[in-house]
Amino acid sequence: KYGYNIFQKRNRYLTNANMEEIFLSRFLHNLSLSEKEKNYIVDNTLARVQVIDPVRGNDIFCVGKITEDLE
């Protein structure tokens, strides 16, 4: 009922800096890495997202860097 909708508009308030901060705080905050190492991981991590349509079977794939601009 409240899932993803392909026709949703992009959240213009979610910036690359916000996405980077979310990734750092959720995934890398417990690791004993330097800031330089964390920034390297963030800048070079590719994410692959699959949105599954269980009814029609038309899955949507998206691949890109975490810090890449949204269009």
PDB file of C-alpha atoms in Angstrom:
ATOM      1  CA  LYS A   1       0.000   0.000   0.000  1.00  0.00           C
ATOM      2  CA  TYR A   2       2.765   2.473   0.851  1.00  0.00           C
ATOM      3  CA  GLY A   3       5.496   0.983  -1.342  1.00  0.00           C
ATOM      4  CA  TYR A   4       7.502   2.517  -4.146  1.00  0.00           C
ATOM      5  CA  ASN A   5       5.600   4.108  -7.004  1.00  0.00           C
ATOM      6  CA  ILE A   6       7.384   4.459 -10.335  1.00  0.00           C
ATOM      7  CA  PHE A   7       5.568   7.754 -10.919  1.00  0.00           C
ATOM      8  CA  GLN A   8       6.778   9.362  -7.699  1.00  0.00           C
ATOM      9  CA  LYS A   9       8.743  12.542  -8.129  1.00  0.00           C
ATOM     10  CA  ARG A  10      12.316  12.708  -6.934  1.00  0.00           C
ATOM     11  CA  ASN A  11      12.737  14.119  -3.449  1.00  0.00           C
ATOM     12  CA  ARG A  12      14.507  17.395  -4.257  1.00  0.00           C
ATOM     13  CA  TYR A  13      15.595  17.787  -0.642  1.00  0.00           C
ATOM     14  CA  LEU A  14      17.634  14.561  -0.741  1.00  0.00           C
ATOM     15  CA  THR A  15      21.025  15.782  -1.897  1.00  0.00           C
ATOM     16  CA  ASN A  16      24.205  13.861  -2.615  1.00  0.00           C
ATOM     17  CA  ALA A  17      25.598  15.097   0.695  1.00  0.00           C
ATOM     18  CA  ASN A  18      22.535  13.675   2.475  1.00  0.00           C
ATOM     19  CA  MET A  19      22.899  10.323   0.718  1.00  0.00           C
ATOM     20  CA  GLU A  20      26.585  10.178   1.617  1.00  0.00           C
ATOM     21  CA  GLU A  21      25.859  10.990   5.262  1.00  0.00           C
ATOM     22  CA  ILE A  22      23.124   8.336   5.418  1.00  0.00           C
ATOM     23  CA  PHE A  23      25.464   5.718   3.949  1.00  0.00           C
ATOM     24  CA  LEU A  24      28.272   6.639   6.348  1.00  0.00           C
ATOM     25  CA  SER A  25      26.037   6.653   9.421  1.00  0.00           C
ATOM     26  CA  ARG A  26      24.182   3.435   8.588  1.00  0.00           C
ATOM     27  CA  PHE A  27      26.939   1.233   7.175  1.00  0.00           C
ATOM     28  CA  LEU A  28      30.390   2.532   8.048  1.00  0.00           C
ATOM     29  CA  HIS A  29      30.025   4.141  11.481  1.00  0.00           C
ATOM     30  CA  ASN A  30      31.009   1.002  13.453  1.00  0.00           C
ATOM     31  CA  LEU A  31      34.101   0.223  11.396  1.00  0.00           C
ATOM     32  CA  SER A  32      37.527   1.324  12.525  1.00  0.00           C
ATOM     33  CA  LEU A  33      38.417   3.126   9.310  1.00  0.00           C
ATOM     34  CA  SER A  34      39.956   6.526   8.776  1.00  0.00           C
ATOM     35  CA  GLU A  35      37.892   9.288   7.189  1.00  0.00           C
ATOM     36  CA  LYS A  36      40.016   8.951   4.056  1.00  0.00           C
ATOM     37  CA  GLU A  37      39.198   5.231   3.820  1.00  0.00           C
ATOM     38  CA  LYS A  38      35.490   5.861   4.416  1.00  0.00           C
ATOM     39  CA  ASN A  39      35.421   8.540   1.722  1.00  0.00           C
ATOM     40  CA  TYR A  40      37.193   6.185  -0.687  1.00  0.00           C
ATOM     41  CA  ILE A  41      34.583   3.490  -0.038  1.00  0.00           C
ATOM     42  CA  VAL A  42      31.714   5.942  -0.528  1.00  0.00           C
ATOM     43  CA  ASP A  43      33.187   7.373  -3.731  1.00  0.00           C
ATOM     44  CA  ASN A  44      33.844   3.934  -5.253  1.00  0.00           C
ATOM     45  CA  THR A  45      30.825   1.887  -4.173  1.00  0.00           C
ATOM     46  CA  LEU A  46      28.319   0.886  -6.828  1.00  0.00           C
ATOM     47  CA  ALA A  47      24.752   0.144  -5.808  1.00  0.00           C
ATOM     48  CA  ARG A  48      22.394  -2.068  -7.786  1.00  0.00           C
ATOM     49  CA  VAL A  49      18.717  -1.702  -6.964  1.00  0.00           C
ATOM     50  CA  GLN A  50      15.976  -3.997  -8.188  1.00  0.00           C
ATOM     51  CA  VAL A  51      12.340  -2.957  -7.887  1.00  0.00           C
ATOM     52  CA  ILE A  52      10.245  -6.119  -8.133  1.00  0.00           C
ATOM     53  CA  ASP A  53       6.763  -6.174  -9.623  1.00  0.00           C
ATOM     54  CA  PRO A  54       5.307  -9.439  -8.280  1.00  0.00           C
ATOM     55  CA  VAL A  55       2.101  -9.128 -10.302  1.00  0.00           C
ATOM     56  CA  ARG A  56       3.391  -8.497 -13.822  1.00  0.00           C
ATOM     57  CA  GLY A  57       6.974  -9.640 -13.357  1.00  0.00           C
ATOM     58  CA  ASN A  58       8.375  -6.462 -14.897  1.00  0.00           C
ATOM     59  CA  ASP A  59      11.346  -5.756 -12.669  1.00  0.00           C
ATOM     60  CA  ILE A  60      13.211  -2.457 -12.889  1.00  0.00           C
ATOM     61  CA  PHE A  61      16.981  -2.291 -12.342  1.00  0.00           C
ATOM     62  CA  CYS A  62      19.098   0.711 -11.495  1.00  0.00           C
ATOM     63  CA  VAL A  63      22.885   0.781 -11.090  1.00  0.00           C
ATOM     64  CA  GLY A  64      25.082   3.688 -10.066  1.00  0.00           C
ATOM     65  CA  LYS A  65      27.516   5.181  -7.632  1.00  0.00           C
ATOM     66  CA  ILE A  66      26.167   6.133  -4.230  1.00  0.00           C
ATOM     67  CA  THR A  67      27.312   9.741  -4.586  1.00  0.00           C
ATOM     68  CA  GLU A  68      26.202  10.111  -8.202  1.00  0.00           C
ATOM     69  CA  ASP A  69      23.731  12.863  -9.058  1.00  0.00           C
ATOM     70  CA  LEU A  70      20.101  11.846  -9.349  1.00  0.00           C
ATOM     71  CA  GLU A  71      18.304  12.812 -12.538  1.00  0.00           C
TER      72      GLU A  71
END
